[in-house]
Short mmCIF file of C-alpha atoms (C1' of nucleotides) in Angstrom, two decimals:
data_model
loop_
_atom_site.label_atom_id
_atom_site.label_comp_id
_atom_site.label_asym_id
_atom_site.label_seq_id
_atom_site.Cartn_x
_atom_site.Cartn_y
_atom_site.Cartn_z
CA MET A 1 0.00 0.00 0.00
CA ASN A 2 1.48 3.38 -0.90
CA LYS A 3 1.89 6.13 1.62
CA VAL A 4 -0.86 8.37 0.32
CA ILE A 5 -3.48 5.63 0.71
CA GLN A 6 -2.08 4.67 4.11
CA LYS A 7 -2.40 8.22 5.32
CA ALA A 8 -5.93 8.52 3.96
CA ALA A 9 -6.92 5.34 5.80
CA LYS A 10 -5.49 6.68 9.03
CA VAL A 11 -7.45 9.92 8.73
CA ASN A 12 -10.56 7.84 8.06
CA HIS A 13 -10.02 5.77 11.22
CA SER A 14 -9.67 8.89 13.27
CA LYS A 15 -12.82 10.43 11.76
CA LEU A 16 -14.75 7.24 12.42
CA CYS A 17 -13.72 7.38 16.05
CA THR A 18 -14.72 11.03 16.34
CA SER A 19 -18.12 10.39 14.74
CA LEU A 20 -18.81 7.55 17.12
CA LEU A 21 -17.88 9.51 20.25
CA LYS A 22 -19.91 12.50 19.10
CA TRP A 23 -22.91 10.21 18.69
CA TYR A 24 -22.28 8.69 22.13
CA ASP A 25 -22.18 12.13 23.76
CA LYS A 26 -25.75 12.66 22.60
CA GLU A 27 -27.23 9.16 22.65
CA ALA A 28 -25.53 7.22 25.45
CA ARG A 29 -27.94 4.94 27.28
CA LYS A 30 -28.42 5.75 30.93
CA LEU A 31 -27.43 2.65 32.88
CA PRO A 32 -27.06 2.19 36.63
CA TRP A 33 -23.39 1.18 36.45
CA ARG A 34 -22.46 3.83 33.93
CA ILE A 35 -20.94 7.27 34.39
CA PRO A 36 -22.40 9.40 31.59
CA PRO A 37 -20.02 10.93 29.04
CA GLU A 38 -20.40 14.49 30.31
CA LEU A 39 -19.12 13.39 33.73
CA THR A 40 -16.40 11.11 32.37
CA LYS A 41 -15.02 14.08 30.52
CA LYS A 42 -14.87 16.01 33.79
CA GLY A 43 -12.66 13.26 35.15
CA ILE A 44 -15.21 11.37 37.24
CA LYS A 45 -13.86 7.83 37.64
CA ASN A 46 -15.65 4.53 37.65
CA ASP A 47 -15.50 2.15 40.59
CA PRO A 48 -13.83 -1.01 39.24
CA TYR A 49 -15.88 -3.13 41.64
CA LYS A 50 -19.14 -1.91 40.14
CA ILE A 51 -17.93 -2.26 36.57
CA TRP A 52 -16.79 -5.77 37.37
CA ILE A 53 -20.16 -6.78 38.86
CA SER A 54 -22.02 -5.34 35.90
CA GLU A 55 -19.72 -7.01 33.36
CA ILE A 56 -20.06 -10.43 34.97
CA MET A 57 -23.84 -10.08 35.04
CA LEU A 58 -23.85 -8.95 31.43
CA GLN A 59 -22.09 -12.09 30.22
CA GLN A 60 -24.73 -13.67 27.99
CA THR A 61 -27.47 -11.79 29.82
CA GLY A 62 -29.43 -8.84 28.49
CA VAL A 63 -29.12 -5.27 29.77
CA LYS A 64 -32.80 -5.11 30.64
CA THR A 65 -32.62 -8.18 32.85
CA VAL A 66 -29.35 -7.18 34.48
CA GLN A 67 -30.36 -3.71 35.70
CA THR A 68 -32.58 -4.82 38.59
CA TYR A 69 -30.16 -7.53 39.67
CA TYR A 70 -27.29 -5.06 39.58
CA ILE A 71 -29.09 -2.48 41.73
CA ASN A 72 -30.11 -5.07 44.32
CA PHE A 73 -26.64 -6.61 44.36
CA ILE A 74 -24.82 -3.30 44.91
CA LYS A 75 -27.31 -2.29 47.56
CA LYS A 76 -26.61 -5.52 49.42
CA TRP A 77 -22.83 -5.57 48.93
CA PRO A 78 -21.69 -2.00 48.10
CA LYS A 79 -17.98 -2.79 48.29
CA ILE A 80 -15.84 -5.76 47.47
CA GLN A 81 -15.08 -6.24 51.18
CA ASN A 82 -18.80 -6.76 51.81
CA LEU A 83 -18.95 -9.36 49.08
CA ASN A 84 -15.86 -11.06 50.47
CA GLU A 85 -17.58 -11.44 53.82
CA ALA A 86 -20.87 -12.58 52.30
CA ASP A 87 -22.13 -16.15 52.49
CA GLU A 88 -21.79 -18.05 49.21
CA ASN A 89 -25.37 -19.30 49.43
CA ASP A 90 -26.63 -15.73 49.89
CA VAL A 91 -24.78 -14.68 46.75
CA LEU A 92 -26.36 -17.56 44.85
CA LYS A 93 -29.80 -16.56 46.14
CA GLU A 94 -29.28 -13.01 44.90
CA TRP A 95 -28.25 -14.52 41.58
CA SER A 96 -31.29 -16.78 41.25
CA GLY A 97 -33.01 -16.30 37.92
CA LEU A 98 -29.93 -14.83 36.25
CA GLY A 99 -28.57 -18.20 35.18
CA TYR A 100 -25.01 -19.40 34.63
CA TYR A 101 -24.65 -19.88 38.39
CA ARG A 102 -20.95 -20.59 38.07
CA ARG A 103 -20.61 -16.84 37.57
CA ALA A 104 -21.84 -16.28 41.12
CA LEU A 105 -19.42 -18.86 42.55
CA ASN A 106 -16.53 -17.27 40.64
CA LEU A 107 -17.62 -13.82 41.77
CA LYS A 108 -17.29 -14.84 45.39
CA LYS A 109 -13.97 -16.59 44.79
CA CYS A 110 -12.62 -13.58 42.94
CA ALA A 111 -13.66 -11.19 45.72
CA GLU A 112 -11.69 -13.32 48.17
CA ILE A 113 -8.57 -13.21 46.00
CA ILE A 114 -8.81 -9.45 45.44
CA CYS A 115 -9.24 -8.82 49.17
CA GLU A 116 -6.53 -11.19 50.31
CA ASN A 117 -3.90 -10.76 47.60
CA TYR A 118 -4.58 -7.32 46.18
CA ASN A 119 -5.60 -5.34 49.26
CA GLY A 120 -9.12 -4.99 47.91
CA LYS A 121 -8.04 -3.17 44.72
CA PHE A 122 -8.46 -4.55 41.23
CA PRO A 123 -5.18 -4.87 39.31
CA ASN A 124 -5.11 -2.43 36.39
CA ASN A 125 -3.44 -4.64 33.81
CA GLU A 126 -5.04 -7.24 31.63
CA ASN A 127 -2.75 -10.17 32.43
CA GLU A 128 -3.40 -10.07 36.13
CA LEU A 129 -7.13 -9.66 35.56
CA LEU A 130 -7.10 -12.69 33.26
CA ASN A 131 -5.78 -14.85 36.08
CA LEU A 132 -8.83 -14.13 38.22
CA PRO A 133 -11.73 -16.61 38.21
CA GLY A 134 -14.59 -15.68 35.91
CA ILE A 135 -12.58 -13.02 34.06
CA GLY A 136 -11.72 -13.89 30.47
CA SER A 137 -10.45 -11.85 27.56
CA TYR A 138 -13.62 -9.83 27.11
CA THR A 139 -14.10 -8.87 30.74
CA ALA A 140 -10.43 -8.09 31.32
CA ALA A 141 -10.43 -5.66 28.39
CA ALA A 142 -13.77 -4.19 29.47
CA ILE A 143 -12.49 -3.48 32.99
CA ILE A 144 -9.26 -1.95 31.68
CA SER A 145 -11.09 0.36 29.30
CA ILE A 146 -14.26 1.20 31.22
CA ALA A 147 -13.07 1.14 34.82
CA PHE A 148 -9.52 2.42 34.32
CA ASP A 149 -10.08 4.31 31.05
CA LYS A 150 -6.99 2.75 29.47
CA PRO A 151 -6.91 1.54 25.86
CA ALA A 152 -7.83 -2.13 25.44
CA ILE A 153 -9.35 -4.16 22.63
CA VAL A 154 -12.83 -5.03 23.86
CA ILE A 155 -14.56 -7.64 21.71
CA ASP A 156 -18.06 -8.84 22.45
CA GLY A 157 -20.93 -9.96 20.23
CA ASN A 158 -21.94 -6.38 19.40
CA ILE A 159 -18.45 -5.29 18.52
CA GLN A 160 -17.84 -8.39 16.39
CA ARG A 161 -20.99 -7.61 14.45
CA ILE A 162 -20.26 -3.89 14.00
CA THR A 163 -16.66 -4.46 12.94
CA SER A 164 -17.58 -7.29 10.56
CA ARG A 165 -20.08 -5.00 8.87
CA LEU A 166 -17.85 -1.92 8.80
CA TYR A 167 -15.13 -3.81 6.95
CA GLU A 168 -17.40 -6.35 5.26
CA ILE A 169 -15.62 -9.31 6.84
CA LYS A 170 -17.32 -12.38 5.41
CA GLU A 171 -15.56 -15.24 7.17
CA ASP A 172 -17.14 -17.14 10.02
CA LEU A 173 -16.70 -15.39 13.37
CA LYS A 174 -14.32 -18.07 14.61
CA LYS A 175 -11.92 -17.37 11.78
CA SER A 176 -12.33 -13.60 11.65
CA LYS A 177 -11.43 -12.89 15.26
CA SER A 178 -7.86 -11.81 14.53
CA LYS A 179 -8.94 -9.61 11.65
CA ILE A 180 -11.53 -7.91 13.86
CA TYR A 181 -8.84 -7.37 16.49
CA GLU A 182 -6.54 -5.69 13.95
CA LYS A 183 -9.27 -3.39 12.70
CA LEU A 184 -10.26 -2.36 16.20
CA GLU A 185 -6.67 -1.63 17.14
CA LYS A 186 -6.70 1.06 14.47
CA ILE A 187 -9.98 2.73 15.30
CA ILE A 188 -10.16 2.72 19.11
CA SER A 189 -9.87 6.02 20.93
CA LYS A 190 -6.68 6.59 22.91
CA GLU A 191 -8.24 9.64 24.54
CA ARG A 192 -11.55 8.13 25.68
CA PRO A 193 -11.11 4.35 25.67
CA GLY A 194 -13.94 3.65 28.10
CA ASP A 195 -16.49 5.77 26.30
CA PHE A 196 -15.38 4.31 22.99
CA ALA A 197 -16.04 0.74 24.11
CA GLN A 198 -19.39 1.65 25.61
CA ALA A 199 -20.31 3.63 22.51
CA LEU A 200 -19.82 0.55 20.35
CA MET A 201 -22.00 -1.50 22.69
CA ASP A 202 -24.75 1.10 22.59
CA LEU A 203 -24.46 1.26 18.83
CA GLY A 204 -24.76 -2.51 18.55
CA SER A 205 -27.73 -2.58 20.87
CA THR A 206 -29.74 0.30 19.42
CA ILE A 207 -28.61 0.78 15.79
CA CYS A 208 -26.40 -1.98 14.40
CA LYS A 209 -28.73 -4.74 15.57
CA PRO A 210 -28.49 -8.34 14.33
CA VAL A 211 -31.67 -7.97 12.28
CA ASN A 212 -33.22 -4.80 10.89
CA PRO A 213 -30.33 -2.49 11.73
CA LYS A 214 -31.26 1.20 11.63
CA CYS A 215 -28.59 2.18 9.18
CA ASN A 216 -30.17 5.55 8.46
CA SER A 217 -29.56 6.63 12.05
CA CYS A 218 -26.03 5.24 12.18
CA PRO A 219 -23.19 7.69 12.83
CA LEU A 220 -20.84 5.32 10.99
CA LEU A 221 -23.00 4.92 7.90
CA LYS A 222 -20.53 6.46 5.49
CA TYR A 223 -17.70 4.22 6.72
CA CYS A 224 -19.67 0.98 6.47
CA LEU A 225 -18.73 -1.33 3.59
CA ALA A 226 -21.53 -3.80 4.31
CA HIS A 227 -24.05 -1.01 3.98
CA LYS A 228 -22.43 0.35 0.86
CA ASN A 229 -22.55 -3.08 -0.78
CA ASN A 230 -25.87 -4.04 0.78
CA THR A 231 -24.42 -7.17 2.39
CA TYR A 232 -25.17 -6.32 6.02
CA LYS A 233 -28.00 -8.85 6.19
CA PHE A 234 -25.52 -11.72 5.82
CA ILE A 235 -22.79 -10.30 8.04
CA PRO A 236 -21.61 -11.60 10.36
CA LEU A 237 -22.10 -15.10 8.96
CA LYS A 238 -24.50 -17.07 11.10
CA THR A 239 -23.39 -20.42 12.43
CA LYS A 240 -25.44 -23.57 12.19
CA LYS A 241 -28.11 -24.24 14.77
CA LEU A 242 -28.11 -27.41 16.81
CA ASN A 243 -31.16 -29.56 17.39
CA LYS A 244 -32.43 -29.64 20.93
CA VAL A 245 -33.05 -32.90 22.74
CA ILE A 246 -35.75 -33.49 25.33
CA LYS A 247 -34.85 -34.86 28.72
CA LYS A 248 -37.15 -36.13 31.44
CA GLY A 249 -36.93 -36.61 35.16
CA TYR A 250 -38.50 -36.19 38.59
CA LEU A 251 -38.45 -33.44 41.16
CA TYR A 252 -38.84 -34.68 44.72
CA ILE A 253 -40.77 -32.40 47.05
CA GLY A 254 -40.24 -33.72 50.55
CA ILE A 255 -42.25 -32.08 53.33
CA THR A 256 -41.25 -32.47 56.96
CA THR A 257 -43.69 -32.83 59.84
CA GLU A 258 -43.07 -29.11 60.49
CA GLU A 259 -44.41 -28.36 56.98
CA LYS A 260 -40.98 -27.43 55.67
CA ILE A 261 -39.61 -28.30 52.25
CA ILE A 262 -36.35 -30.24 52.08
CA LEU A 263 -33.65 -28.74 49.86
CA ILE A 264 -30.15 -29.90 48.98
CA LYS A 265 -27.09 -28.08 47.67
CA ARG A 266 -26.21 -29.19 44.16
CA PRO A 267 -22.60 -30.04 43.21
CA LYS A 268 -20.24 -27.15 42.43
CA LYS A 269 -19.74 -28.53 38.95
CA GLY A 270 -22.37 -29.08 36.33
CA LEU A 271 -25.80 -27.63 35.76
CA LEU A 272 -27.17 -25.17 38.37
CA SER A 273 -23.84 -25.41 40.14
CA GLY A 274 -23.96 -24.91 43.88
CA THR A 275 -27.60 -23.83 44.01
CA ILE A 276 -29.94 -25.00 46.73
CA CYS A 277 -32.88 -26.87 45.23
CA PRO A 278 -35.32 -29.68 45.88
CA PRO A 279 -33.60 -32.98 45.01
CA SER A 280 -34.16 -34.25 41.50
CA SER A 281 -33.52 -37.48 39.62
CA ASP A 282 -31.13 -37.84 36.72
CA TRP A 283 -32.50 -36.28 33.58
CA LYS A 284 -32.73 -38.98 30.93
CA GLN A 285 -33.04 -38.35 27.22
CA ASN A 286 -36.48 -39.08 25.73
CA GLU A 287 -37.79 -41.21 28.61
CA PHE A 288 -38.37 -40.96 32.32
CA PRO A 289 -35.74 -42.67 34.49
CA THR A 290 -36.80 -45.11 37.19
CA PRO A 291 -37.95 -43.04 40.18
CA LYS A 292 -35.51 -43.22 43.08
CA PRO A 293 -36.72 -40.88 45.83
CA PRO A 294 -33.88 -39.53 47.98
CA PHE A 295 -35.70 -40.01 51.32
CA LYS A 296 -37.97 -42.70 52.68
CA GLY A 297 -41.63 -41.76 52.33
CA ASP A 298 -45.01 -42.39 50.80
CA TRP A 299 -44.34 -40.71 47.46
CA LYS A 300 -47.25 -39.62 45.29
CA ILE A 301 -46.88 -38.38 41.75
CA LEU A 302 -48.70 -35.35 40.34
CA ASN A 303 -50.53 -35.49 37.05
CA GLU A 304 -49.13 -32.22 35.84
CA SER A 305 -45.54 -31.84 34.61
CA ILE A 306 -43.45 -28.71 34.43
CA PHE A 307 -41.43 -27.80 31.35
CA HIS A 308 -38.26 -25.81 31.12
CA SER A 309 -35.93 -24.95 28.27
CA PHE A 310 -32.16 -24.82 28.76
CA THR A 311 -29.67 -23.77 26.10
CA HIS A 312 -29.13 -27.24 24.65
CA PHE A 313 -32.08 -29.26 25.82
CA ASP A 314 -35.70 -29.08 26.92
CA LEU A 315 -36.71 -30.64 30.20
CA GLU A 316 -39.91 -32.20 31.46
CA LEU A 317 -40.10 -32.80 35.19
CA LYS A 318 -42.80 -34.76 36.97
CA ILE A 319 -43.35 -33.77 40.56
CA MET A 320 -43.32 -36.34 43.34
CA ILE A 321 -44.44 -35.43 46.83
CA SER A 322 -44.21 -37.09 50.20
CA LYS A 323 -44.29 -36.38 53.89
CA ILE A 324 -40.85 -37.14 55.29
CA ASN A 325 -40.07 -38.24 58.82
CA GLU A 326 -36.36 -38.96 58.52
CA TYR A 327 -33.77 -37.15 56.49
CA PRO A 328 -29.99 -36.52 56.59
CA ASN A 329 -28.75 -33.58 58.64
CA ASP A 330 -26.96 -31.81 55.76
CA VAL A 331 -30.20 -30.74 54.07
CA TYR A 332 -31.72 -27.25 54.09
CA LEU A 333 -35.24 -26.70 55.40
CA GLU A 334 -37.44 -23.80 54.30
CA PRO A 335 -41.06 -22.92 54.99
CA LEU A 336 -43.15 -23.98 52.02
CA ASN A 337 -44.54 -20.62 50.96
CA SER A 338 -44.07 -18.26 48.08
CA SER A 339 -41.19 -16.40 49.73
CA ILE A 340 -38.76 -19.24 48.96
CA LEU A 341 -39.48 -19.01 45.25
CA LYS A 342 -37.29 -15.98 44.70
CA SER A 343 -34.18 -17.82 45.85
CA LEU A 344 -34.62 -20.81 43.52
CA PRO A 345 -33.35 -21.25 39.95
CA THR A 346 -36.17 -20.76 37.48
CA VAL A 347 -36.71 -24.42 36.67
CA MET A 348 -37.08 -25.25 40.37
CA LYS A 349 -39.29 -22.21 40.88
CA LYS A 350 -41.75 -23.69 38.37
CA GLY A 351 -41.90 -27.01 40.20
CA VAL A 352 -42.33 -25.57 43.68
CA ALA A 353 -44.84 -22.98 42.44
CA LEU A 354 -46.97 -25.78 41.01
CA VAL A 355 -47.14 -27.40 44.43
CA ILE A 356 -47.93 -24.16 46.24
CA ASP A 357 -50.43 -22.81 43.71
CA ASN A 358 -52.52 -25.96 43.67
CA HIS A 359 -52.65 -26.13 47.45
CA ILE A 360 -51.41 -29.66 47.18
CA ILE A 361 -49.89 -29.45 50.61
"C1'" DA B 1 -11.71 -26.58 18.43
"C1'" DA B 2 -15.81 -28.08 20.65
"C1'" DT B 3 -18.81 -28.21 24.36
"C1'" DA B 4 -21.24 -27.04 28.82
"C1'" DC B 5 -23.38 -23.59 31.09
"C1'" DG B 6 -29.62 -20.27 32.20
"C1'" DG B 7 -32.68 -17.38 31.27
"C1'" DG B 8 -35.28 -13.63 29.45
"C1'" DG B 9 -36.43 -10.70 25.51
"C1'" DG B 10 -37.55 -9.95 20.64
"C1'" DT B 11 -39.87 -11.26 16.41
"C1'" DA C 1 -40.44 -21.64 17.55
"C1'" DC C 2 -36.93 -19.81 16.73
"C1'" DC C 3 -32.84 -16.32 17.41
"C1'" DC C 4 -30.19 -13.25 20.18
"C1'" DC C 5 -27.29 -11.56 24.06
"C1'" DA C 6 -21.47 -6.88 27.40
"C1'" DG C 7 -18.48 -14.88 27.70
"C1'" DT C 8 -15.71 -18.26 30.50
"C1'" DA C 9 -13.81 -22.65 31.73
"C1'" DT C 10 -12.98 -27.15 30.56
"C1'" DT C 11 -11.74 -30.84 27.67
#
DNA sequence: AATACGGGGGT
DNA sequence: ACCCCAGTATT
């Protein structure tokens, strides 16, 4: 490439960045963890703890869903020291309904490491952040740019999509990752790295959407090759969808003589990791397994099933109920009323709600 | 490189 | 009934 073209490209990158930030100054979404651009420019700094919490919650979870959880979480544990002293099961309860429960376990583990090894302060370089549980390449870069306002290449689903379209990158996302990285290196703002990253996320969420992007409102319209060539509908290339399987099993609702429901803590690994739930059977593909109730009792089965859809399979659970006289001492007992529902993962919530709503007990 | 890991929102 | 989403850890 000759020097004239190179220089022209550089000017273009810088203009693109300016256009984006100008748009962000006007259109930035107001979010509970965000410091708006007018205050960032005055030098108001983010609290890395809050950015971290929000970023972990936002992993594969929508902004709308996260907001309430974030506010409640920060209210309960305003500083990392509070989280460090919190009970793991309380953190999981606060997380219930958000999904990916391993995130909550890692959150707690990470708070312990930060408090014990880092004097309660987040390290401000990517490599050290990457060594912390639950922090991968995306979140490390997000914390560096948003919380510390230092340049970092933040790549999430939105930014992959925007960059692929801007430069009309047609390869599958797996293969195009390094190309996207190189393009972003050139356009990111060195002056306002945090706002730049957040601007791209807002753009992806409100304008450069997966389907029906609002190109006419896009501040980057004139830089976008996919728009120019009308290929944006196919970019980024969509990957093949996998067929879901159906699994079946039983949920065992054991009620003590004191009218309490018996719960157990699930293993730290695997589905619903570490959450406290009514015991359930194995979940067998296509057919119900042989019922093996966890406690001795006179188990009755309900007619009605509950259904729940996970990422890679659908689940049908039949509910079994029994009064229980004897049970191990490592179980958890809770009053069987609607107040326990909020601490259960959604699939379990459905099962217990069925029992409560039908006044079966 | 492929797979496991939840759940809600949008269309 | 699909698809999507501010991903990470494990194998």
